[in-house]
Coordinates of C-alpha atoms and ligand atoms in Angstrom, one line a residue:
X1176 CA 0.0 0.0 0.0
X1177 CA 1.4 3.5 -0.8
X1178 CA 1.2 5.7 2.3
X1179 CA 0.7 9.5 1.6
X1180 CA 2.2 11.9 3.8
X1181 CA -0.1 14.8 4.6
X1182 CA 1.8 18.0 6.0
X1183 CA -0.7 19.5 8.5
X1184 CA 2.0 21.3 10.5
X1185 CA 0.8 24.8 9.5
X1186 CA -3.0 24.2 9.9
X1187 CA -4.0 27.8 8.3
X1188 CA -2.4 26.5 5.0
X1189 CA -3.4 22.7 5.2
X1190 CA -6.9 22.8 4.3
X1191 CA -6.4 20.4 1.4
X1192 CA -4.4 18.0 3.3
X1193 CA -6.9 17.9 6.2
X1194 CA -9.6 17.5 3.9
X1195 CA -7.6 14.6 2.1
X1196 CA -7.3 13.1 5.6
X1197 CA -11.1 13.4 6.2
X1198 CA -12.1 11.9 2.9
X1199 CA -9.8 8.9 3.5
X1200 CA -11.4 8.3 7.1
X1201 CA -15.0 8.5 5.7
X1202 CA -14.1 6.1 3.0
X1203 CA -13.1 3.4 5.5
X1204 CA -9.3 3.9 5.5
X1205 CA -6.7 4.2 8.2
X1206 CA -4.9 7.6 8.8
X1207 CA -2.0 8.3 11.3
X1208 CA -2.7 11.4 13.2
X1209 CA -0.8 13.5 15.5
X1210 CA -2.0 14.5 18.8
X1211 CA -0.8 16.3 21.9
X1212 CA 0.2 12.9 23.5
X1213 CA 1.5 10.6 21.0
X1214 CA 0.5 10.1 17.2
X1215 CA -2.6 7.9 16.8
X1216 CA -4.0 5.6 14.2
X1217 CA -7.2 6.5 13.4
X1218 CA -10.3 4.9 11.5
X1219 CA -14.3 5.8 11.6
X1220 CA -15.2 4.6 15.3
X1221 CA -18.6 3.4 13.7
X1222 CA -17.3 1.2 11.2
X1223 CA -15.8 -2.1 12.2
X1224 CA -14.2 -3.0 8.8
X1225 CA -12.2 0.2 9.0
X1226 CA -11.2 -0.4 12.8
X1227 CA -10.0 -3.9 12.0
X1228 CA -7.5 -2.5 9.5
X1229 CA -6.0 -0.5 12.4
X1230 CA -5.5 -4.1 14.5
X1231 CA -4.1 -5.5 11.2
X1232 CA -1.8 -2.3 10.7
X1233 CA -0.5 -2.6 14.3
X1234 CA -0.3 -6.3 14.8
X1235 CA -2.6 -5.3 17.9
X1236 CA -4.2 -8.3 20.1
X1237 CA -7.9 -8.1 19.3
X1238 CA -8.9 -8.0 23.0
X1239 CA -7.4 -4.7 23.4
X1240 CA -10.2 -2.0 23.2
X1241 CA -9.5 1.7 21.4
X1242 CA -9.9 5.2 22.7
X1243 CA -12.8 7.0 20.7
X1244 CA -11.6 10.5 19.8
X1245 CA -14.1 13.3 19.5
X1246 CA -13.8 16.9 18.4
X1247 CA -17.1 18.2 20.2
X1248 CA -18.3 17.4 23.8
X1249 CA -21.9 16.7 22.3
X1250 CA -20.3 13.6 20.5
X1251 CA -19.9 11.9 24.1
X1252 CA -23.8 11.5 23.9
X1253 CA -23.5 9.5 21.0
X1254 CA -21.2 7.2 22.4
X1255 CA -21.7 6.8 26.0
X1256 CA -24.9 4.9 27.5
X1257 CA -25.0 7.0 30.6
X1258 CA -23.0 10.2 31.7
X1259 CA -22.7 11.0 35.1
X1260 CA -22.0 14.4 36.2
X1261 CA -18.4 13.5 37.2
X1262 CA -17.7 12.7 33.7
X1263 CA -19.0 16.3 32.6
X1264 CA -17.0 17.9 35.3
X1265 CA -14.0 15.9 34.3
X1266 CA -14.7 17.1 30.6
X1267 CA -15.1 20.6 31.7
X1268 CA -11.9 20.8 33.5
X1269 CA -9.7 18.5 31.2
X1270 CA -11.2 18.6 27.8
X1271 CA -9.7 19.2 25.1
X1272 CA -6.6 17.5 26.6
X1273 CA -4.8 14.6 27.6
X1274 CA -7.6 12.6 29.6
X1275 CA -9.4 9.4 28.6
X1276 CA -12.6 8.8 30.6
X1277 CA -14.2 5.3 30.3
X1278 CA -18.2 5.1 30.6
X1279 CA -20.7 2.4 29.9
X1280 CA -21.0 2.4 26.1
X1281 CA -23.9 2.5 23.5
X1282 CA -24.9 -0.3 21.3
X1283 CA -23.6 2.0 18.3
X1284 CA -20.0 1.2 19.3
X1285 CA -18.8 -2.0 17.2
X1286 CA -17.2 -4.8 19.3
X1287 CA -14.0 -4.2 17.6
X1288 CA -13.4 -0.8 19.2
X1289 CA -14.7 -2.1 22.9
X1290 CA -12.9 -5.4 22.5
X1291 CA -16.3 -6.8 23.6
X1292 CA -16.4 -5.1 26.9
X1293 CA -19.6 -3.0 28.0
X1294 CA -17.5 0.2 28.2
X1295 CA -16.1 2.6 25.9
X1296 CA -13.1 5.0 26.1
X1297 CA -13.6 8.7 25.1
X1298 CA -11.0 11.3 24.8
X1299 CA -11.1 15.1 23.1
X1300 CA -7.4 15.8 21.9
X1301 CA -6.3 19.3 22.2
X1302 CA -4.2 19.2 19.4
X1303 CA -5.4 21.3 16.6
X1304 CA -4.5 19.2 13.6
X1305 CA -6.2 16.1 15.4
X1306 CA -9.1 18.2 15.9
X1307 CA -9.3 19.6 12.3
X1308 CA -9.1 16.0 11.2
X1309 CA -11.9 14.7 13.2
X1310 CA -14.1 17.5 12.1
X1311 CA -13.0 16.6 8.6
X1312 CA -13.9 13.2 9.0
X1313 CA -17.3 14.1 10.3
X1314 CA -17.5 11.0 12.5
X1315 CA -15.5 10.0 16.1
X1316 CA -12.2 8.2 15.3
X1317 CA -11.2 5.3 17.0
X1318 CA -7.3 5.3 17.5
X1319 CA -4.6 3.4 19.4
X1320 CA -1.1 4.8 19.3
X1321 CA 0.3 4.5 16.0
X1322 CA 3.2 2.1 16.6
X1323 CA 3.6 -1.3 16.0
X1324 CA 1.9 -3.2 18.9
X1325 CA 4.6 -3.7 21.7
X1326 CA 6.8 -0.9 20.5
X1327 CA 7.2 2.5 22.2
X1328 CA 4.6 4.9 21.4
X1329 CA 5.3 7.4 18.4
X1330 CA 6.1 11.0 19.8
X1331 CA 7.2 12.2 16.3
X1332 CA 6.2 11.7 12.5
X1333 CA 9.7 10.1 11.8
X1334 CA 8.7 7.3 14.3
X1335 CA 5.4 6.6 12.6
X1336 CA 7.1 6.7 9.2
X1337 CA 9.4 3.8 10.7
X1338 CA 6.6 1.8 11.8
X1339 CA 3.6 2.3 9.6
X1340 CA 4.9 3.1 6.0
X1341 CA 3.0 0.8 3.6
X1342 CA 0.6 -0.2 6.2
X1343 CA -1.7 2.6 6.2
X1344 CA -3.3 5.2 3.8
X1345 CA -1.9 8.2 5.0
X1346 CA 0.4 9.7 7.8
X1347 CA -0.6 13.2 9.0
X1348 CA 2.8 15.2 9.8
X1349 CA 1.8 17.7 12.9
X1350 CA 5.3 18.0 14.3
X1351 CA 6.5 16.3 17.6
X1352 CA 4.2 15.4 20.4
X1353 CA 3.5 18.1 23.2
X1354 CA 3.5 15.8 26.1
X1355 CA 5.2 12.6 24.8
X1356 CA 3.2 10.0 26.8
X1357 CA -0.1 8.7 26.3
X1358 CA -3.6 10.0 27.8
X1359 CA -4.4 9.5 31.5
X1360 CA -7.1 6.9 31.8
X1361 CA -9.6 6.9 34.5
X1362 CA -12.7 4.5 34.6
X1363 CA -16.2 5.9 36.0
X1364 CA -17.5 2.5 35.5
X1365 CA -16.4 1.4 38.9
X1366 CA -18.1 2.0 41.8
X1367 CA -14.9 4.4 42.9
X1368 CA -13.3 5.9 40.4
X1369 CA -10.1 4.1 39.3
X1370 CA -6.9 5.3 37.3
X1371 CA -5.8 2.8 35.0
X1372 CA -3.4 4.5 33.0
X1373 CA -1.2 7.6 34.7
X1374 CA -0.5 10.3 32.1
X1375 CA -0.2 14.3 32.1
X1376 CA -3.3 14.6 34.0
X1377 CA -2.3 13.4 37.2
X1378 CA -4.1 11.6 39.9
X1379 CA -4.0 14.4 42.2
X1380 CA -5.8 16.9 39.6
X1381 CA -8.3 14.0 39.3
X1382 CA -9.0 13.8 42.8
X1383 CA -9.7 17.8 42.8
X1384 CA -12.6 16.9 40.7
X1385 CA -13.6 13.5 41.9
X1386 CA -12.8 13.1 45.5
X1387 CA -10.9 9.6 46.0
X1388 CA -9.4 8.1 42.9
X1389 CA -8.2 4.7 43.4
X1390 CA -5.0 3.8 41.2
X1391 CA -5.1 0.5 39.8
X1392 CA -2.3 -2.1 41.0
X1393 CA -1.2 -2.9 37.3
X1394 CA -0.1 0.7 37.2
X1395 CA 3.5 0.2 39.0
X1396 CA 3.6 -3.7 39.4
X1397 CA 3.4 -6.6 37.2
X1398 CA 0.0 -8.5 37.0
X1399 CA -0.1 -11.8 39.0
X1400 CA -0.5 -14.7 36.7
X1401 CA -4.0 -15.1 37.9
X1402 CA -5.0 -11.5 38.1
X1403 CA -7.4 -10.0 35.2
X1404 CA -6.2 -6.4 33.9
X1405 CA -8.8 -3.8 34.5
X1406 CA -7.6 -2.2 31.5
X1407 CA -6.5 -5.2 28.6
X1408 CA -3.7 -2.9 27.5
X1409 CA -2.0 -3.6 30.7
X1410 CA -1.5 -7.1 30.4
X1411 CA 0.9 -6.7 27.7
X1412 CA 4.6 -6.0 27.5
X1413 CA 4.4 -2.4 26.4
X1414 CA 6.7 0.4 25.3
X1415 CA 9.3 -2.2 24.9
X1416 CA 12.6 -1.4 23.1
X1417 CA 14.7 -4.3 21.6
X1418 CA 17.2 -3.8 24.5
X1419 CA 17.0 -5.1 27.9
X1420 CA 16.2 -2.1 30.3
X1421 CA 17.2 -2.6 33.8
X1422 CA 16.1 0.1 36.3
X1423 CA 18.6 0.8 39.3
X1424 CA 16.6 2.1 42.2
X1425 CA 18.3 5.0 44.3
X1426 CA 19.7 8.3 43.9
X1427 CA 22.5 9.1 41.5
X1428 CA 25.5 8.3 43.4
X1429 CA 24.3 4.8 44.3
X1430 CA 23.3 4.4 40.4
X1431 CA 26.8 5.3 39.3
X1432 CA 28.5 3.2 41.8
X1433 CA 26.0 0.3 40.8
X1434 CA 26.9 0.5 37.1
X1435 CA 30.4 0.7 37.9
X1436 CA 30.4 -2.5 39.7
X1437 CA 28.0 -4.6 37.4
X1438 CA 28.1 -2.9 33.7
X1439 CA 29.9 -4.3 30.8
X1440 CA 31.7 -1.6 28.7
X1441 CA 29.3 -2.0 25.8
X1442 CA 26.2 -1.5 27.9
X1443 CA 24.4 2.1 27.8
X1444 CA 23.0 4.2 30.4
X1445 CA 19.4 5.7 30.4
X1446 CA 19.9 8.7 32.7
X1447 CA 18.8 12.5 33.1
X1448 CA 20.6 15.1 31.3
X1449 CA 22.7 16.4 34.5
X1450 CA 24.1 12.8 35.0
X1451 CA 25.6 12.7 31.5
X1452 CA 28.8 14.2 32.5
X1453 CA 29.8 11.7 35.2
X1454 CA 28.6 8.7 33.6
X1455 CA 30.9 5.7 33.0
X1456 CA 28.7 4.5 30.1
X1457 CA 27.7 5.9 26.8
X1458 CA 24.4 7.3 27.7
X1459 CA 21.0 8.7 26.2
X1460 CA 19.3 11.2 28.5
X1461 CA 15.3 11.4 29.0
X1462 CA 15.0 14.9 30.6
X1463 CA 16.0 16.3 34.2
X1464 CA 15.5 14.8 37.3
X1465 CA 13.3 17.4 38.6
X1466 CA 11.2 18.0 35.6
X1467 CA 8.8 15.2 35.1
X1468 CA 7.2 16.7 31.9
X1469 CA 10.8 17.1 30.1
X1470 CA 10.9 13.2 31.0
X1471 CA 7.8 12.3 29.5
X1472 CA 8.5 14.3 26.4
X1473 CA 11.8 12.5 25.9
X1474 CA 11.2 8.9 27.3
X1475 CA 9.8 7.4 24.1
X1476 CA 12.3 9.0 21.8
X1477 CA 15.0 7.8 24.0
X1478 CA 13.9 4.2 24.0
X1479 CA 13.9 4.1 20.2
X1480 CA 17.4 6.0 20.2
X1481 CA 18.6 3.2 22.0
X1482 CA 17.6 0.6 19.6
X1483 CA 19.2 2.8 17.1
X1484 CA 22.6 2.7 18.6
X1485 CA 22.2 -1.2 19.0
X1486 CA 22.0 -1.4 22.9
X1487 CA 21.7 -4.7 24.0
X1488 CA 21.7 -3.8 28.2
X1489 CA 20.4 -0.4 29.3
X1490 CA 20.8 0.8 33.0
X1491 CA 18.2 3.3 33.7
X1492 CA 17.7 6.1 36.7
X1493 CA 14.6 5.6 38.4
X1494 CA 12.5 8.7 38.3
X1495 CA 10.4 10.1 40.8
X1496 CA 6.9 9.0 41.0
X1497 CA 5.2 11.8 42.2
X1498 CA 2.6 13.7 40.2
X1499 CA 3.3 13.4 36.2
X1500 CA 6.3 11.1 37.4
X1501 CA 3.8 8.5 37.9
X1502 CA 3.3 8.2 34.1
X1503 CA 7.1 8.2 33.7
X1504 CA 7.7 5.3 36.2
X1505 CA 4.7 3.4 34.5
X1506 CA 6.2 3.3 30.9
X1507 CA 9.7 2.9 32.0
X1508 CA 9.1 -0.1 34.3
X1509 CA 6.9 -1.7 31.6
X1510 CA 9.7 -0.9 29.0
X1511 CA 11.9 -2.8 31.5
X1512 CA 9.5 -5.7 31.9
X1513 CA 9.5 -4.7 35.7
X1514 CA 13.1 -5.7 35.9
X1515 CA 15.2 -3.9 38.9
X1516 CA 18.7 -4.3 38.9
X1517 CA 19.2 -3.6 42.6
X1518 CA 16.1 -4.7 43.8
X1519 CA 16.4 -5.6 47.4
X1520 CA 15.5 -9.6 48.2
X1521 CA 12.1 -10.9 49.1
X1522 CA 12.2 -14.2 51.0
X1523 CA 9.4 -16.1 51.4
X1524 CA 8.9 -18.5 54.5
X1525 CA 6.6 -21.5 54.3
X1526 CA 6.0 -25.1 55.7
X1527 CA 3.8 -26.9 57.9
X1528 CA 2.5 -25.9 61.3
X1529 CA 4.9 -25.9 64.5
X1530 CA 8.1 -25.9 62.5
X1531 CA 9.1 -22.5 63.8
X1532 CA 8.3 -20.1 60.8
X1533 CA 8.2 -17.2 63.2
X1534 CA 11.6 -17.9 64.8
X1535 CA 13.2 -18.3 61.5
X1536 CA 11.6 -15.0 60.3
X1537 CA 13.1 -13.3 63.1
X1538 CA 16.3 -14.3 62.4
X1539 CA 15.8 -12.6 58.9
X1540 CA 14.7 -9.4 60.7
X1541 CA 18.1 -9.7 62.6
X1542 CA 19.8 -9.3 59.4
X1543 CA 17.9 -6.0 58.4
X1544 CA 14.7 -7.8 56.5
X1545 CA 11.3 -6.5 57.5
X1546 CA 8.6 -9.1 58.2
X1547 CA 5.4 -9.5 56.5
X1548 CA 3.4 -11.7 58.5
X1549 CA 0.2 -13.3 56.7
X1550 CA -1.5 -14.1 59.9
X1551 CA -0.9 -10.3 61.3
X1552 CA -2.1 -9.2 57.7
X1553 CA -5.3 -11.5 58.3
X1554 CA -6.1 -9.8 61.6
X1555 CA -5.7 -6.3 59.9
X1556 CA -8.0 -7.0 57.1
X1557 CA -10.6 -8.3 59.5
X1558 CA -10.4 -5.5 61.9
X1559 CA -13.4 -3.6 63.3
X1560 CA -15.0 -1.9 60.9
X1561 CA -13.3 -3.3 57.7
X1562 CA -15.4 -4.3 54.7
X1563 CA -14.1 -8.0 55.1
X1564 CA -15.6 -8.2 58.5
X1565 CA -19.1 -6.8 57.4
X1566 CA -18.8 -9.3 54.6
X1567 CA -18.1 -12.3 57.1
X1568 CA -20.9 -10.9 59.7
X1569 CA -23.3 -11.2 57.0
X1570 CA -22.1 -14.8 55.8
X1571 CA -21.5 -16.4 59.1
X1572 CA -24.1 -14.5 61.5
X1573 CA -23.9 -11.2 63.3
X1574 CA -22.6 -13.0 66.7
X1575 CA -19.0 -13.5 65.3
X1576 CA -18.8 -9.9 66.3
X1577 CA -17.7 -8.9 69.9
X1578 CA -19.8 -6.2 71.5
X1579 CA -17.2 -3.7 70.7
X1580 CA -17.4 -4.4 67.0
X1581 CA -14.2 -6.4 66.9
X1582 CA -14.1 -10.1 65.6
X1583 CA -15.0 -13.0 67.9
X1584 CA -12.2 -15.4 66.7
X1585 CA -13.3 -18.5 68.6
X1586 CA -17.0 -18.5 67.3
X1587 CA -15.8 -17.6 63.8
X1588 CA -13.5 -20.5 63.7
X1589 CA -16.1 -22.9 64.9
X1590 CA -18.5 -21.9 62.3
X1591 CA -16.0 -21.8 59.4
X1592 CA -14.3 -25.0 60.2
X1593 CA -17.4 -26.8 60.6
X1594 CA -17.0 -28.4 57.2
X1595 CA -15.1 -27.8 53.9
X1596 CA -18.0 -25.6 52.2
X1597 CA -17.8 -23.2 55.1
X1598 CA -14.1 -23.2 55.0
X1599 CA -14.2 -22.5 51.3
X1600 CA -16.8 -19.5 52.0
X1601 CA -14.1 -18.2 54.6
X1602 CA -11.2 -18.1 52.4
X1603 CA -13.2 -16.7 49.4
X1604 CA -14.0 -13.8 51.7
X1605 CA -10.3 -13.0 53.3
X1606 CA -7.8 -14.4 50.9
X1607 CA -8.1 -11.6 48.5
X1608 CA -7.8 -8.9 50.6
X1609 CA -4.8 -10.4 52.4
X1610 CA -3.0 -11.5 49.1
X1611 CA -3.6 -7.5 47.9
X1612 CA -2.3 -6.3 51.2
X1613 CA 0.7 -8.7 51.3
X1614 CA 1.6 -7.8 47.9
X1615 CA 1.1 -4.0 48.4
X1616 CA 3.2 -4.0 51.6
X1617 CA 6.1 -6.0 49.8
X1618 CA 6.1 -3.7 46.9
X1619 CA 6.5 -0.7 49.3
X1620 CA 9.2 -2.1 51.0
X1621 CA 11.2 -3.1 48.2
X1622 CA 10.7 0.2 46.3
X1623 CA 11.8 1.9 49.6
X1624 CA 15.0 -0.4 49.1
X1625 CA 14.2 -2.6 52.2
X1626 CA 14.5 -6.5 52.0
X1627 CA 11.5 -8.4 53.0
X1628 CA 10.6 -11.4 54.5
X1629 CA 7.4 -13.2 54.3
X1630 CA 5.9 -15.5 56.8
X1631 CA 3.2 -17.3 54.5
X1632 CA 1.8 -20.5 55.3
X1633 CA 0.1 -20.8 51.8
X1634 CA 3.1 -19.2 49.7
X1635 CA 2.7 -21.5 47.1
X1636 CA -1.2 -22.0 46.7
X1637 CA -1.5 -18.2 46.9
X1638 CA 1.0 -17.8 44.3
X1639 CA 3.0 -15.2 46.3
X1640 CA 6.1 -17.3 45.7
X1641 CA 6.3 -15.3 42.3
X1642 CA 7.1 -12.1 44.2
X1643 CA 9.8 -13.8 45.9
X1644 CA 13.7 -13.7 45.3
X1645 CA 14.2 -16.9 47.1
X1646 CA 11.7 -19.5 49.0
X1647 CA 12.4 -21.4 52.3
X1648 CA 10.7 -24.5 53.3
X1649 CA 11.0 -24.5 57.1
X1650 CA 10.6 -28.0 58.7
X1651 CA 11.3 -30.0 61.5
X1652 CA 11.0 -33.6 62.7
X1653 CA 7.4 -34.4 63.8
X1654 CA 8.2 -34.9 67.3
X1655 CA 9.7 -31.1 67.6
X1656 CA 6.7 -30.0 65.9
X1657 CA 4.1 -31.8 68.2
X1658 CA 6.4 -30.5 71.4
X1659 CA 6.2 -26.7 70.0
X1660 CA 2.6 -26.5 69.2
X1661 CA 0.9 -26.8 72.4
X1662 CA 3.2 -24.7 74.1
X1663 CA 2.2 -21.9 71.4
X1664 CA -1.6 -22.3 70.6
X1665 CA -2.9 -24.5 73.6
X1666 CA -4.2 -27.1 71.2
X1667 CA -4.8 -30.7 72.6
X1668 CA -2.8 -33.8 70.8
X1669 CA -5.8 -34.6 68.8
X1670 CA -6.4 -31.1 67.4
X1671 CA -2.6 -31.1 66.7
X1672 CA -2.7 -34.5 64.8
X1673 CA -5.8 -33.2 62.8
X1674 CA -4.2 -29.9 61.8
X1675 CA -1.1 -31.6 60.8
X1676 CA -2.7 -34.3 58.7
X1677 CA -4.7 -31.5 56.8
X1678 CA -1.4 -30.0 55.5
X1679 CA 0.9 -30.8 52.7
X1680 CA 3.7 -33.3 53.4
X1681 CA 7.4 -32.3 53.2
X1682 CA 7.9 -33.6 49.6
X1683 CA 5.0 -30.7 48.4
X1684 CA 7.0 -27.9 50.0
X1685 CA 10.6 -29.0 49.5
X1686 CA 10.0 -29.7 45.8
X1687 CA 8.8 -26.0 45.2
X1688 CA 11.4 -24.2 47.4
X1689 CA 14.5 -22.7 46.7
X1690 CA 16.0 -24.0 50.1
X1691 CA 15.0 -26.4 52.9
X1692 CA 15.7 -25.6 56.2
X1693 CA 15.8 -28.4 59.1
X1694 CA 14.9 -25.8 62.1
X1695 CA 15.9 -28.2 65.1
X1696 CA 18.3 -25.8 67.0
X1697 CA 19.1 -22.3 66.8
X1698 CA 23.0 -22.7 66.0
X1699 CA 22.1 -24.7 63.0
X1700 CA 19.4 -22.2 62.0
X1701 CA 21.7 -19.2 62.2
X1702 CA 24.2 -21.0 59.9
X1703 CA 21.7 -21.8 57.3
X1704 CA 20.2 -18.2 57.3
X1705 CA 23.7 -16.9 56.7
X1706 CA 24.4 -19.3 53.7
X1707 CA 21.1 -18.3 52.3
X1708 CA 21.9 -14.5 52.3
X1709 CA 25.3 -15.1 51.0
X1710 CA 23.7 -17.0 48.1
X1711 CA 21.3 -14.4 47.5
X1712 CA 23.7 -11.6 47.7
X1713 CA 25.7 -13.4 44.8
Ligands
TXA726 O1 -3.2 9.3 24.1 C1 -3.6 8.4 24.0 O2 -4.5 8.0 24.7 C2 -3.0 7.8 22.5 C3 -3.6 8.9 21.7 C4 -3.6 8.3 20.4 O3 -4.9 9.3 21.6 N1 -4.1 6.9 22.6 C5 -3.5 5.4 23.0 O4 -4.4 4.3 22.7 O5 -2.5 5.6 23.9 P1 -3.9 3.0 22.9 O6 -4.6 2.0 22.4 O7 -2.4 3.0 22.7 O8 -3.9 2.5 24.5 C6 -5.6 2.8 25.2 C7 -5.4 2.0 26.5 C8 -5.2 0.6 26.3 O9 -4.3 0.4 27.6 C9 -6.6 -0.2 26.2 O10 -6.4 -1.2 27.1 C10 -7.2 0.9 27.4 O11 -6.8 2.3 27.0 N2 -8.8 1.0 27.2 C11 -9.5 1.5 26.2 N3 -10.5 1.0 26.4 C12 -10.9 0.9 27.4 C13 -12.0 0.3 28.1 N4 -13.4 0.1 27.8 N5 -12.0 -0.4 29.5 C14 -10.8 -0.3 30.0 N6 -9.4 0.0 29.3 C15 -9.4 0.6 28.0
MG727 MG1 -0.3 1.9 22.6

């Protein structure tokens, strides 16, 4: 296919080019258009055949929905089935501009656009060229970023030409993108507004209009294998250059000393402008440390430059995640596949009851680790007034609550462990909240440079082993465990037998763990911990 280049940089003398783009779009063709965020690959949002050409040109997975771009606020009423006042307040404050709002969709939106979801993402760009082309087309335009799927988004017409020449009918040249990262995506289709993708409109700005806005966990963390994405785009490794990016946590001094120690001479640095002079590697810069807008403008271009230079391994500075910095971190971490070069270790400890997990955990704490204890987290999520406790009371009876509103553990235990179905019910209510809290607490610790030790009986069953650098099966002879338990829990011998028999055997844990420790006496235990720490350090 021949790709026309339409110059719309000087809009006042580009009437012909704009009209040509509009005509191609009306005829069901795909046209790349500039926007203030990144370039988009546009087609008539009401025409499934035209929209399917976008997916073909990008090689985009069909289950990833598109944003619909409008030029007039009234068009929102043609697309969304219901428009809460919150949406209008957002539109009033941030449109035209880099904000995408997700709302329940009208039936006229083809499945190809919404990828089968019941919602539609809408945005009104502020780029004058984008606005002119949408008006010329006379219809809302579905448009993802104009890159080959998985590549960094294009912030200059040169990038679009690299990726799309021969694949689309036309490319409109509108100069370099003002912001350089894609729009902020917020959904109003959830009970509490949720930030799905950070951009130049910040969470704090959204909260000024909406009150509380939740940040989706996928913004800064990889999705767990069993998690579904609130925004399908989040499950793909996005923005990825061909080079392997490794983010180095910490300030510029620790960055330099880290790369001096570990980098090879042929590696590259991705750092801030002011770091370039003292940098021991050839470097590409992305803005200045204290100006996140300069970083958003440069990041995608910098990633493409690294590929052009043939970089294989790239050591990147870690941006400050405040304000617009959240968008920079989100794109950089995804480009890096969430690979952090100097991430502190997370050690997961598991094993059968009574083998002394807490003693072992405390030894790691003495070596500077912070403990995250599943039992303690379970108590927190069922604390007085918590949503989990409320659900438990609705499910198991109001008398599981104490007069002061707290949880009466023995009464709940009697009900919940009465039969397997009740236990299953209990787990379904409590486990997701416990998991989420363990994950986020661990992420906070490691982001702050602190090693963590997780004491989690269901480490493998919950999938939490996937966030661990190493896993330790803590075990002891049955006699030792029997002797330890009554002192701790005040259980009878029969109850202990029952508990032990209900648990996995040693082989289950040993076959899944990085290390197995015989926890019989303190001297051996200390030696085993030192050995593990040495190996992790390596
Ligand atoms: O700045 C931007 O938003 C650019 C320019 C061209 O407007 N567009 C853009 O589109 O970044 P794209 O397709 O690369 O990213 C759209 C993101 C994807 O992560 C997609 O999964 C999500 O928005 N999305 C679209 N519709 C959605 C929906 N109904 N529910 C949840 N997520 C949705
Ligand atoms: Mg994209």
